[in-house]
Amino acid sequence: MLVKTSAKLLAKYHYLGLYVSIGAGSVLLAIIALGPGLIESHAPHAGSWQHAAFSGLCHQLSERSFTFNGSQMAVCSRCFGIYAFFPAAWLALPLLAGRISGRFTGYLEKFLFVGILINFVDVTGNFSGLWTNTHWSRFGLGAVFSISLALYFVAYFSPKSKSTSTKHIS
Amino acid sequence: MDTTTPSFWKHATIAGFLVGLIAMAIGLTSSYMQAGAEPTGSIFNPAQLLGILICFLGAIGGFIANKQYAQEFNQKYAIGRGALIGLMTGLIGAVFATLLGLVWQIVDPDLLERVADAAIANTEMMDMPEDAKQSAIESTRSAFEFQASPLGILAGFGIYCLILGIVNALSGMVGAKKYASEEE
């Protein structure tokens, strides 16, 4: 029944391929972000391919990163909040679309902006010595950003959305 | 009636170069911090700020490419195309990041060795059984040796393509929705 309903809902969406590929890609990123501890307990993170994979996207400072299974994760706690929550929010979009689309669509861009801003404020405040953030506060704020990012696209997954493009490039 | 679709490659290449530059800068910053850090792992505040501010900044290429493309040609298109433009931007960024990294190996050929030495020194300071410590040291040494090898560089490029491709595809979708959407 659930499978039938889900299939019906998804059939109405015009972005199924995009939904699936972004969903799969983000899940993969979250898995890699866990670091070498996913494969081996207390595996050294320095030199690991997971560490190298995210070296261009994250500072990877050990004092600002969680450990998983005894090994430092491949990304910092803030980034892990982003990579962990985005797939969950993205995959939930078809379920949320009917409730959020229409009423709140106009606020989603603002929510995304707020998600970016609060992280910037947190970083600046911590560096200035106004406050000291923690692993979990950074994780939480990263999660807020990633949820706002996923929700930004919720309108595309509303069962009532129709393609009205007149000047459409495929 | 056939309407020619403007090419996005110019914008993807420029934004991709920016992504590559940022990714390389972040990677180098992290490497120099690791190589210069004392084994006790003391914190360097200026580098910390630099590292934090540029965290995730390598994902911005897709957004920029879509913004420039949509505004220059005044085009409207679906977010799927935005994701494609972002993906290509990320891939081009991976190419540039790898090439710039290779160039930097000529500038500072001992960097990777110093990072490896620092990582091994850190491991030696850890409180763990001796055999586990030696195993970890050996794993670290092998991992860095592999990274420096041609196969390692190729593997690194492949994984860079995956990571930068996905995050820039996402930011590309944001750019497409913001600047190329037909919705009000």
PDB file of N, CA and C in Angstrom, chain A residues 9 55 75 136 152 156 169:
ATOM      1  N   LEU A   9       2.590   9.057  -6.013  1.00  0.00           N
ATOM      2  CA  LEU A   9       3.056  10.421  -5.741  1.00  0.00           C
ATOM      3  C   LEU A   9       4.245  10.769  -6.628  1.00  0.00           C
ATOM      4  N   SER A  55      39.106  17.206   1.572  1.00  0.00           N
ATOM      5  CA  SER A  55      40.157  18.164   1.921  1.00  0.00           C
ATOM      6  C   SER A  55      39.961  19.514   1.240  1.00  0.00           C
ATOM      7  N   VAL A  75      35.029  15.142   7.981  1.00  0.00           N
ATOM      8  CA  VAL A  75      34.629  16.549   7.952  1.00  0.00           C
ATOM      9  C   VAL A  75      34.419  17.031   9.392  1.00  0.00           C
ATOM     10  N   TRP A 136      28.230  19.980  19.119  1.00  0.00           N
ATOM     11  CA  TRP A 136      26.802  19.797  18.877  1.00  0.00           C
ATOM     12  C   TRP A 136      26.114  21.071  18.419  1.00  0.00           C
ATOM     13  N   TYR A 152      14.160  24.319   0.199  1.00  0.00           N
ATOM     14  CA  TYR A 152      14.139  25.338  -0.856  1.00  0.00           C
ATOM     15  C   TYR A 152      13.540  24.774  -2.144  1.00  0.00           C
ATOM     16  N   TYR A 156       8.953  21.870  -6.041  1.00  0.00           N
ATOM     17  CA  TYR A 156       9.097  21.033  -7.231  1.00  0.00           C
ATOM     18  C   TYR A 156       8.542  19.635  -7.010  1.00  0.00           C
ATOM     19  N   ILE A 169      14.379  25.074 -21.555  1.00  0.00           N
ATOM     20  CA  ILE A 169      15.511  24.391 -22.143  1.00  0.00           C
ATOM     21  C   ILE A 169      15.644  23.067 -21.418  1.00  0.00           C
TER      22      ILE A 169
END
